[in-house]
Amino acid sequence: MYRIAINFYTCETNCHNVMKFKFSTNLLVNIVIIAFVGLLVFTWASFYFGPKSFTGTGYLNKNEGYSYSLLKPFDQEIPDSTTYRKYDSLKQEKEAVRLFRNGVWPHEGGPMFAWFLATDGGLICDTCTVYRPLDHGKFMPDPGTRQYYIKLPAWQLKSQDYGRPYFAPQFHVEHSQSYVRKFLSDKVLKKGNGTDHSLEQVDVPVKFRYNSKDNVMLIPVSSGTKHFVSGLLFGLIALFGGWFYYLVASFLKFIIDISKGLTFTAKNVNRLRLIGFSLIGFPVLMMVLPFVARLIFSSYFTDDIVLKKEVWNQSWQMLSAGIVFLLLFRAFSQGKALKEEQELTV
Amino acid sequence: MPIIVNLDVMMAKRKMSLTELSEKVGITMANLSILKTGKAKAVRLETLEAICRILNCQPGDILEFVD
């Protein structure tokens, strides 16, 4: 009969009948490095063999044609006959009014914890306009109702649909109801060898709000919820900020120790392990947290909301730095073992 | 570790102190103390040879394997 023991240490006595799974830090480092290399290969393969520019609900190929019907624009069009100076001013005013009607301008800001959550607030008014004081370069809003939000910075509306930015969904609010204006392919007509899509523009009511200027998804909440979440985020920021400064201090101590000639010491090995695992753990957490946020607010999500590419792009840099530190940790722990052995050789 | 160092036993048999042995063998007191207390991870053959010569014994008298 074999007993199974999962341990972090070496068995001293009575080890004959124990089938051991030794789970050392070195094994964990090896797993992380192998996983990183696997991820690199997978990413390269997906770029090389995967679809080149497929996004959205469909992709129109070269031999596919399309026709589409448009709804009346939700904002007034500026006439073509307008002079450039007037056009520029009207365009700015139109954008400000739209942001105001969407309830995201002027935004009051709030704490933001990486790609996970943030809070924000803004004025909302369906019929209000904006005005520009004579002595002021910026537009000012009419008084509106204050609206508070939980911001999901990792999620945005699709930047293109059917393979073209022109068909990208647009967000707008009319009479306090949010809509996503998008194209639906309701008919597919066969015409010779190719396919013709008939795209119809529709307004789909949604529960979320959207800041089209910053491309951020917003969840409307009450004032109390906003302040509670803000407090929670401030706490998280303080916690991770403190941890970050501790890592920086550890790295500085590591450099100082090396300059003093104290290279292969237990402290340095521990510091490198801490920095390496933190640099790997943080981006992994940052990649997981947007999905946690999506899970929490799953009832607000639609197919038009996608994850921002920046979430992956920024995580890669930190992951790579973490791998370098873990390799350094391996080298230093080996150096420490050799040093100890040499010191204890009589 | 299943290797036991019986240096203190041999030193007692030969009535030799650690200071005297370290002077005769030519290694420091600190290193000899590491060997005597069983903290040593490795022993050079030349060290073992010198100790055996001074204590007039065999390597097996100093090192013992216990399972």
PDB file of C-alpha atoms in Angstrom, chain A residues 346, chain B residues 18 22 26-33:
ATOM      1  CA  VAL A 346      36.259  21.209   4.680  1.00  0.00           C
TER       2      VAL A 346
ATOM      3  CA  LEU B  18      40.390  20.758  18.524  1.00  0.00           C
ATOM      4  CA  SER B  22      43.639  22.167  13.654  1.00  0.00           C
ATOM      5  CA  GLY B  26      46.598  22.896   8.893  1.00  0.00           C
ATOM      6  CA  ILE B  27      42.918  23.874   8.624  1.00  0.00           C
ATOM      7  CA  THR B  28      41.103  26.562  10.560  1.00  0.00           C
ATOM      8  CA  MET B  29      39.245  25.899  13.811  1.00  0.00           C
ATOM      9  CA  ALA B  30      36.012  27.081  12.179  1.00  0.00           C
ATOM     10  CA  ASN B  31      36.266  24.513   9.367  1.00  0.00           C
ATOM     11  CA  LEU B  32      37.201  21.728  11.748  1.00  0.00           C
ATOM     12  CA  SER B  33      34.257  22.679  13.950  1.00  0.00           C
TER      13      SER B  33
END
